[in-house]
Amino acid sequence: MLVKDKRILATGYNGAPRDIEHCEEAGCIREKLKIPSGERHELCRGLHGEQNAFLQAALHGTSLKGASIYSTTQPCIICAKMIINAGIKEVVIRGDYPDKLAKEFLREAKVKVRVLK
Protein backbone atom coordinates (compact mmCIF):
# COMPACT_ATOMS: atom_id res chain seq x y z
CA MET A 1 0.00 0.00 0.00
CA LEU A 2 1.31 3.45 -0.93
CA VAL A 3 0.44 6.31 1.41
CA LYS A 4 1.09 10.05 1.51
CA ASP A 5 -0.31 12.65 3.89
CA LYS A 6 -2.46 9.95 5.56
CA ARG A 7 -4.11 9.16 2.20
CA ILE A 8 -3.94 5.84 0.38
CA LEU A 9 -2.53 6.43 -3.11
CA ALA A 10 -2.58 2.85 -4.44
CA THR A 11 -2.65 -0.76 -3.31
CA GLY A 12 -1.18 -3.91 -4.81
CA TYR A 13 -1.28 -7.67 -4.45
CA ASN A 14 1.16 -10.53 -4.93
CA GLY A 15 0.02 -12.46 -7.97
CA ALA A 16 -0.18 -12.94 -11.68
CA PRO A 17 -1.17 -10.08 -14.00
CA ARG A 18 -4.85 -9.77 -14.90
CA ASP A 19 -6.12 -12.41 -17.32
CA ILE A 20 -3.07 -14.61 -16.63
CA GLU A 21 -3.46 -17.92 -14.80
CA HIS A 22 -2.10 -17.73 -11.24
CA CYS A 23 0.67 -20.13 -10.21
CA GLU A 24 -1.77 -21.88 -7.84
CA GLU A 25 -3.52 -23.14 -10.98
CA ALA A 26 -0.62 -23.26 -13.46
CA GLY A 27 2.04 -24.55 -11.08
CA CYS A 28 5.12 -22.75 -9.78
CA ILE A 29 8.11 -22.89 -12.09
CA ARG A 30 10.36 -21.64 -9.29
CA GLU A 31 9.39 -24.60 -7.10
CA LYS A 32 9.88 -27.02 -9.99
CA LEU A 33 13.38 -25.62 -10.60
CA LYS A 34 14.14 -25.48 -6.83
CA ILE A 35 15.01 -21.78 -6.96
CA PRO A 36 15.52 -20.30 -3.46
CA SER A 37 13.47 -17.36 -2.23
CA GLY A 38 15.04 -14.05 -3.17
CA GLU A 39 16.56 -15.29 -6.44
CA ARG A 40 15.56 -15.27 -10.13
CA HIS A 41 12.43 -13.12 -9.75
CA GLU A 42 11.98 -13.00 -13.52
CA LEU A 43 10.93 -16.65 -13.55
CA CYS A 44 7.81 -16.02 -11.47
CA ARG A 45 4.34 -15.76 -13.05
CA GLY A 46 3.39 -13.12 -10.52
CA LEU A 47 4.30 -9.59 -9.61
CA HIS A 48 5.12 -8.42 -6.12
CA GLY A 49 2.54 -6.32 -4.31
CA GLU A 50 4.84 -3.31 -4.56
CA GLN A 51 5.04 -3.65 -8.34
CA ASN A 52 1.26 -3.91 -8.68
CA ALA A 53 0.83 -0.84 -6.46
CA PHE A 54 3.26 1.15 -8.67
CA LEU A 55 1.34 0.06 -11.77
CA GLN A 56 -1.99 1.09 -10.26
CA ALA A 57 -0.56 4.51 -9.39
CA ALA A 58 0.77 4.90 -12.95
CA LEU A 59 -2.51 3.76 -14.47
CA HIS A 60 -4.34 6.49 -12.55
CA GLY A 61 -1.67 9.21 -12.92
CA THR A 62 -0.72 9.35 -9.24
CA SER A 63 2.74 10.63 -8.27
CA LEU A 64 4.52 8.61 -5.59
CA LYS A 65 7.13 11.25 -4.80
CA GLY A 66 7.53 11.56 -1.05
CA ALA A 67 5.18 8.64 -0.30
CA SER A 68 5.61 5.73 2.09
CA ILE A 69 5.12 2.12 1.04
CA TYR A 70 3.79 -0.51 3.45
CA SER A 71 4.78 -4.09 2.69
CA THR A 72 4.73 -7.39 4.56
CA THR A 73 8.46 -7.97 4.04
CA GLN A 74 11.52 -6.01 2.98
CA PRO A 75 11.38 -5.37 -0.78
CA CYS A 76 13.46 -7.41 -3.22
CA ILE A 77 16.13 -5.67 -5.30
CA ILE A 78 13.77 -5.13 -8.25
CA CYS A 79 11.16 -3.46 -6.05
CA ALA A 80 13.86 -1.53 -4.17
CA LYS A 81 15.11 0.01 -7.43
CA MET A 82 11.54 0.99 -8.34
CA ILE A 83 11.01 2.49 -4.88
CA ILE A 84 14.14 4.61 -5.24
CA ASN A 85 13.30 5.88 -8.74
CA ALA A 86 9.66 6.59 -7.82
CA GLY A 87 10.86 9.00 -5.11
CA ILE A 88 9.39 6.98 -2.24
CA LYS A 89 10.97 8.15 1.00
CA GLU A 90 9.98 5.41 3.48
CA VAL A 91 9.46 1.65 3.45
CA VAL A 92 7.44 0.20 6.35
CA ILE A 93 7.70 -3.58 6.81
CA ARG A 94 6.88 -6.34 9.28
CA GLY A 95 9.58 -8.83 8.32
CA ASP A 96 12.82 -9.52 6.54
CA TYR A 97 13.56 -10.92 3.06
CA PRO A 98 16.79 -12.62 1.94
CA ASP A 99 18.05 -9.84 -0.33
CA LYS A 100 21.13 -8.03 1.00
CA LEU A 101 21.58 -6.00 -2.19
CA ALA A 102 18.12 -4.47 -1.78
CA LYS A 103 19.00 -3.39 1.77
CA GLU A 104 22.23 -1.83 0.54
CA PHE A 105 20.48 0.07 -2.28
CA LEU A 106 17.77 1.46 0.02
CA ARG A 107 20.40 2.52 2.56
CA GLU A 108 22.60 4.15 -0.11
CA ALA A 109 19.61 6.02 -1.58
CA LYS A 110 18.67 7.20 1.93
CA VAL A 111 15.22 5.56 1.86
CA LYS A 112 14.12 5.10 5.45
CA VAL A 113 13.21 1.50 6.36
CA ARG A 114 10.98 1.14 9.41
CA VAL A 115 10.20 -2.27 10.91
CA LEU A 116 6.87 -2.60 12.73
CA LYS A 117 6.86 -4.78 15.82
N, CA and C of each residue as an Amber inpcrd file, in Angstrom:
protein
   351
   0.8470000  -1.1630000   0.0000000   0.0000000   0.0000000   0.0000000
   0.9000000   1.2350000   0.0000000   0.5820000   2.1940000  -0.8360000
   1.3110000   3.4520000  -0.9320000   0.4920000   4.5560000  -0.2790000
   1.1430000   5.3060000   0.6130000   0.4420000   6.3080000   1.4130000
   1.2230000   7.6160000   1.4100000   0.4890000   8.7170000   1.3690000
   1.0950000  10.0460000   1.5070000   0.0850000  10.9600000   2.1770000
   0.5580000  11.7220000   3.1490000  -0.3070000  12.6530000   3.8860000
  -1.5620000  11.9610000   4.4130000  -1.3780000  10.7540000   4.9700000
  -2.4620000   9.9510000   5.5600000  -3.5500000   9.5870000   4.5490000
  -3.1600000   9.5140000   3.2710000  -4.1080000   9.1640000   2.2050000
  -3.5410000   7.9920000   1.4140000  -4.3640000   6.9820000   1.1750000
  -3.9360000   5.8380000   0.3820000  -3.8890000   6.2510000  -1.0840000
  -2.7140000   6.0750000  -1.7000000  -2.5330000   6.4280000  -3.1060000
  -2.8260000   5.2460000  -4.0250000  -2.3810000   4.0550000  -3.6210000
  -2.5790000   2.8450000  -4.4390000  -2.3090000   1.6290000  -3.5750000
  -2.8920000   0.5210000  -3.9790000  -2.6470000  -0.7560000  -3.3100000
  -2.2120000  -1.7730000  -4.3550000  -1.6180000  -2.8630000  -3.8970000
  -1.1830000  -3.9130000  -4.8060000  -1.2950000  -5.2690000  -4.1470000
  -1.1710000  -6.2960000  -4.9350000  -1.2760000  -7.6750000  -4.4480000
  -0.1510000  -8.4940000  -5.0490000   0.2100000  -9.5730000  -4.3870000
   1.1640000 -10.5340000  -4.9290000   0.3760000 -11.4830000  -5.8210000
   0.7130000 -11.5240000  -7.0930000   0.0240000 -12.4610000  -7.9730000
   0.2370000 -12.1540000  -9.4360000  -0.3220000 -13.0430000 -10.2310000
  -0.1840000 -12.9380000 -11.6800000  -0.9190000 -11.7070000 -12.2160000
  -0.4700000 -11.1930000 -13.3570000  -1.1740000 -10.0790000 -13.9990000
  -2.6080000 -10.4760000 -14.3680000  -3.4430000  -9.4880000 -14.5370000
  -4.8460000  -9.7690000 -14.8980000  -4.8960000 -10.6310000 -16.1600000
  -5.8650000 -11.5020000 -16.2020000  -6.1160000 -12.4100000 -17.3220000
  -5.0220000 -13.4610000 -17.5330000  -4.1220000 -13.5980000 -16.5770000
  -3.0710000 -14.6140000 -16.6290000  -3.3310000 -15.5980000 -15.4960000
  -3.2250000 -16.8810000 -15.8000000  -3.4560000 -17.9160000 -14.7960000
  -2.4480000 -17.7810000 -13.6540000  -2.9470000 -17.8430000 -12.4210000
  -2.0970000 -17.7350000 -11.2390000  -1.3130000 -19.0320000 -11.0610000
  -0.1770000 -18.9480000 -10.3960000   0.6750000 -20.1310000 -10.2090000
  -0.0220000 -21.2240000  -9.3920000  -1.0120000 -20.8510000  -8.5750000
  -1.7660000 -21.8800000  -7.8420000  -2.4680000 -22.8250000  -8.8100000
  -2.8700000 -22.3070000  -9.9600000  -3.5180000 -23.1420000 -10.9760000
  -2.5080000 -23.6990000 -11.9890000  -1.5650000 -22.8800000 -12.4080000
  -0.6210000 -23.2620000 -13.4640000   0.5810000 -24.0450000 -12.9370000
   0.8500000 -23.9450000 -11.6420000   2.0420000 -24.5470000 -11.0750000
   3.1570000 -23.5290000 -10.9850000   4.0280000 -23.7160000 -10.0350000
   5.1150000 -22.7540000  -9.7830000   6.4120000 -23.2420000 -10.4170000
   6.8670000 -22.5270000 -11.4190000   8.1130000 -22.8880000 -12.0950000
   9.3090000 -22.7740000 -11.1490000   9.2510000 -21.8120000 -10.2340000
  10.3570000 -21.6380000  -9.2890000  10.4840000 -22.8510000  -8.3700000
   9.3630000 -23.3860000  -7.9180000   9.3930000 -24.5960000  -7.0970000
   9.9150000 -25.7840000  -7.9070000   9.4390000 -25.9150000  -9.1390000
   9.8810000 -27.0220000  -9.9930000  11.3840000 -26.9860000 -10.2230000
  11.9410000 -25.7800000 -10.3600000  13.3800000 -25.6200000 -10.6020000
  14.1930000 -25.5080000  -9.3060000  13.4950000 -25.5650000  -8.1560000
  14.1350000 -25.4840000  -6.8320000  14.9480000 -24.1940000  -6.6590000
  14.3550000 -23.0860000  -7.0630000  15.0140000 -21.7780000  -6.9560000
  14.7120000 -21.1970000  -5.5720000  15.7410000 -20.8430000  -4.8050000
  15.5170000 -20.3000000  -3.4600000  14.8050000 -18.9450000  -3.4860000
  14.1210000 -18.6640000  -2.4000000  13.4740000 -17.3640000  -2.2320000
  14.5170000 -16.2740000  -2.3610000  14.1440000 -15.1840000  -3.0080000
  15.0430000 -14.0490000  -3.1710000  15.9190000 -14.1100000  -4.4080000
  15.7440000 -15.1470000  -5.2260000  16.5580000 -15.2920000  -6.4380000
  15.6740000 -15.4870000  -7.6600000  16.1760000 -15.0390000  -8.8210000
  15.5650000 -15.2680000 -10.1300000  14.0830000 -14.8540000 -10.1940000
  13.7990000 -13.6460000  -9.7700000  12.4290000 -13.1250000  -9.7460000
  11.7580000 -13.1600000 -11.1180000  12.5550000 -13.0550000 -12.1660000
  11.9840000 -12.9960000 -13.5200000  11.3090000 -14.2900000 -13.9320000
  11.5420000 -15.3620000 -13.2030000  10.9270000 -16.6470000 -13.5510000
   9.5630000 -16.8560000 -12.8950000   9.1000000 -15.9010000 -12.1660000
   7.8130000 -16.0170000 -11.4710000   6.6720000 -15.5170000 -12.3580000
   5.5270000 -16.1920000 -12.3130000   4.3360000 -15.7580000 -13.0470000
   3.7690000 -14.4630000 -12.4670000   4.0200000 -14.2400000 -11.2060000
   3.3930000 -13.1240000 -10.5160000   4.2720000 -11.8920000 -10.3940000
   3.6280000 -10.8470000  -9.9570000   4.2970000  -9.5930000  -9.6120000
   4.2210000  -9.4430000  -8.0990000   5.1700000  -8.7230000  -7.5400000
   5.1170000  -8.4170000  -6.1150000   4.0620000  -7.3460000  -5.8770000
   3.5510000  -7.3090000  -4.6700000   2.5410000  -6.3220000  -4.3130000
   3.0090000  -4.8980000  -4.5650000   4.2900000  -4.6390000  -4.3100000
   4.8430000  -3.3110000  -4.5550000   4.7280000  -2.9500000  -6.0390000
   5.0910000  -3.8920000  -6.8980000   5.0390000  -3.6450000  -8.3380000
   3.6100000  -3.3740000  -8.7970000   2.6530000  -4.1520000  -8.3060000
   1.2620000  -3.9150000  -8.6810000   0.7540000  -2.5720000  -8.1600000
   1.2160000  -2.1560000  -6.9840000   0.8280000  -0.8380000  -6.4620000
   1.3960000   0.2790000  -7.3400000   2.6560000   0.1370000  -7.7820000
   3.2590000   1.1460000  -8.6680000   2.4620000   1.2340000  -9.9720000
   2.0810000   0.0890000 -10.5050000   1.3430000   0.0650000 -11.7720000
  -0.0330000   0.6960000 -11.6250000  -0.6870000   0.4590000 -10.4950000
  -1.9910000   1.0940000 -10.2550000  -1.8440000   2.6130000 -10.1630000
  -0.8040000   3.0680000  -9.4850000  -0.5630000   4.5140000  -9.3930000
  -0.3180000   5.0950000 -10.7790000   0.4910000   4.4210000 -11.5850000
   0.7740000   4.9030000 -12.9470000  -0.4860000   4.9100000 -13.8000000
  -1.2800000   3.8690000 -13.6890000  -2.5130000   3.7560000 -14.4660000
  -3.4580000   4.9300000 -14.1850000  -3.4330000   5.4100000 -12.9450000
  -4.3420000   6.4930000 -12.5520000  -3.6450000   7.8480000 -12.4420000
  -2.3800000   7.9280000 -12.8900000  -1.6750000   9.2110000 -12.9190000
  -1.3340000   9.7720000 -11.5580000  -1.0010000   8.9160000 -10.6020000
  -0.7190000   9.3500000  -9.2410000   0.7860000   9.3670000  -8.9770000
   1.3260000  10.5210000  -8.6180000   2.7440000  10.6270000  -8.2750000
   2.9990000   9.9500000  -6.9290000   4.1360000   9.2810000  -6.8320000
   4.5190000   8.6080000  -5.5920000   5.6320000   9.3480000  -4.8610000
   6.0430000  10.4750000  -5.3890000   7.1320000  11.2490000  -4.7990000
   6.8010000  11.6180000  -3.3540000   7.7010000  11.2370000  -2.4580000
   7.5280000  11.5620000  -1.0460000   6.6100000  10.6240000  -0.2870000
   6.1150000   9.5800000  -0.9390000   5.1820000   8.6440000  -0.3030000
   5.9200000   7.6180000   0.5500000   5.1390000   6.8920000   1.3390000
   5.6150000   5.7310000   2.0850000   4.9580000   4.5000000   1.4890000
   5.6780000   3.3710000   1.5040000   5.1160000   2.1160000   1.0440000
   5.0990000   1.1410000   2.2170000   3.9590000   0.4930000   2.4090000
   3.7910000  -0.5070000   3.4470000   3.7900000  -1.8730000   2.7750000
   4.6450000  -2.7620000   3.2840000   4.7840000  -4.0900000   2.6940000
   4.9740000  -5.1120000   3.8060000   4.5850000  -6.3430000   3.5510000
   4.7330000  -7.3930000   4.5560000   6.2000000  -7.6300000   4.8750000
   7.0340000  -7.7160000   3.8340000   8.4620000  -7.9670000   4.0400000
   9.2960000  -6.9000000   3.3390000  10.5830000  -6.9180000   3.6510000
  11.5220000  -6.0150000   2.9800000  11.4350000  -6.2460000   1.4800000
  11.4450000  -5.2100000   0.6780000  11.3770000  -5.3750000  -0.7820000
  12.5860000  -6.1170000  -1.3460000  12.3690000  -6.7780000  -2.4730000
  13.4600000  -7.4080000  -3.2180000  14.2320000  -6.3100000  -3.9520000
  15.3140000  -6.6550000  -4.6030000  16.1290000  -5.6670000  -5.3020000
  15.3650000  -4.9910000  -6.4390000  14.5340000  -5.7330000  -7.1550000
  13.7670000  -5.1290000  -8.2540000  12.8130000  -4.0730000  -7.6990000
  12.0820000  -4.4240000  -6.6510000  11.1570000  -3.4590000  -6.0490000
  11.9190000  -2.3010000  -5.4000000  13.0660000  -2.5900000  -4.7840000
  13.8640000  -1.5260000  -4.1660000  14.2860000  -0.4850000  -5.2030000
  14.7150000  -0.9370000  -6.3710000  15.1090000   0.0110000  -7.4260000
  13.9160000   0.8470000  -7.8730000  12.7460000   0.2420000  -7.9570000
  11.5390000   0.9880000  -8.3350000  11.1690000   1.9960000  -7.2590000
  11.2950000   1.5980000  -6.0050000  11.0080000   2.4930000  -4.8800000
  11.9100000   3.7210000  -4.9470000  13.1750000   3.5020000  -5.1730000
  14.1440000   4.6050000  -5.2440000  13.7980000   5.5540000  -6.3840000
  13.5700000   5.0210000  -7.5780000  13.2980000   5.8780000  -8.7380000
  11.9310000   6.5360000  -8.6960000  10.9920000   5.9710000  -7.9520000
   9.6650000   6.5870000  -7.8180000   9.6790000   7.7440000  -6.8260000
  10.7750000   7.9070000  -6.0790000  10.8570000   8.9960000  -5.1100000
  10.2090000   8.6760000  -3.7790000   9.9710000   7.4000000  -3.5160000
   9.3880000   6.9830000  -2.2430000  10.4370000   7.1900000  -1.1580000
  10.0230000   7.7720000  -0.0430000  10.9670000   8.1540000   1.0040000
  11.0270000   7.1850000   2.1710000  10.0160000   6.3040000   2.3240000
   9.9810000   5.4090000   3.4810000   9.3690000   4.0720000   3.0980000
   9.9710000   3.0060000   3.6120000   9.4580000   1.6470000   3.4550000
   9.1180000   1.1460000   4.8590000   7.8780000   0.7100000   5.0510000
   7.4360000   0.2000000   6.3480000   7.1370000  -1.2860000   6.1720000
   7.8250000  -2.1210000   6.9690000   7.7020000  -3.5760000   6.8130000
   7.4640000  -4.2570000   8.1560000   7.0340000  -5.5150000   8.0740000
   6.8760000  -6.3370000   9.2840000   7.9610000  -7.3930000   9.3920000
   8.5990000  -7.7520000   8.2720000   9.5760000  -8.8270000   8.3210000
  10.6840000  -8.6670000   7.2970000  11.6390000  -9.5690000   7.3800000
  12.8230000  -9.5210000   6.5360000  12.6040000 -10.3080000   5.2460000
  13.5530000 -10.1850000   4.3240000  13.5610000 -10.9170000   3.0620000
  15.0200000 -11.1550000   2.6950000  15.3690000 -12.3100000   2.1670000
  16.7850000 -12.6240000   1.9370000  17.3820000 -11.9210000   0.7130000
  17.5010000 -10.5980000   0.7840000  18.0520000  -9.8440000  -0.3320000
  18.9190000  -8.7050000   0.2070000  20.1940000  -9.0050000   0.4290000
  21.1300000  -8.0300000   0.9980000  21.3520000  -6.8420000   0.0760000
  21.3550000  -7.0830000  -1.2410000  21.5840000  -6.0000000  -2.1900000
  20.4740000  -4.9530000  -2.1000000  19.2390000  -5.4020000  -1.9240000
  18.1150000  -4.4710000  -1.7830000  18.3110000  -3.5800000  -0.5610000
  18.7340000  -4.1740000   0.5510000  18.9980000  -3.3910000   1.7710000
  20.0690000  -2.3420000   1.5110000  21.1350000  -2.7560000   0.8360000
  22.2310000  -1.8320000   0.5400000  21.7610000  -0.6780000  -0.3470000
  20.9770000  -0.9790000  -1.3810000  20.4770000   0.0670000  -2.2810000
  19.5970000   1.0530000  -1.5250000  18.6620000   0.5650000  -0.7160000
  17.7700000   1.4560000   0.0240000  18.5630000   2.3380000   0.9780000
  19.5520000   1.7480000   1.6360000  20.4010000   2.5220000   2.5600000
  21.1830000   3.5860000   1.7930000  21.8000000   3.2010000   0.6760000
  22.5990000   4.1500000  -0.1140000  21.7430000   5.2950000  -0.6560000
  20.5120000   4.9970000  -1.0320000  19.6070000   6.0170000  -1.5820000
  18.9110000   6.8160000  -0.4790000  19.2320000   6.4950000   0.7710000
  18.6660000   7.2000000   1.9340000  17.1500000   7.0550000   2.0360000
  16.6450000   5.8800000   1.6680000  15.2230000   5.5630000   1.8590000
  15.1070000   4.9570000   3.2500000  14.2890000   5.5690000   4.0820000
  14.1170000   5.0960000   5.4540000  13.3800000   3.7540000   5.4270000
  13.8760000   2.7810000   6.2120000  13.2050000   1.4970000   6.3570000
  12.8130000   1.3680000   7.8280000  11.5040000   1.2430000   8.0440000
  10.9820000   1.1400000   9.4130000  10.3300000  -0.2240000   9.5900000
  10.7260000  -0.9330000  10.6480000  10.1960000  -2.2680000  10.9070000
   9.1570000  -2.1580000  12.0160000   7.9290000  -2.5950000  11.7220000
   6.8690000  -2.6030000  12.7290000   7.0280000  -3.8180000  13.6260000
   6.7730000  -3.6650000  14.8600000   6.8630000  -4.7810000  15.8230000
   5.5080000  -5.3460000  16.1040000
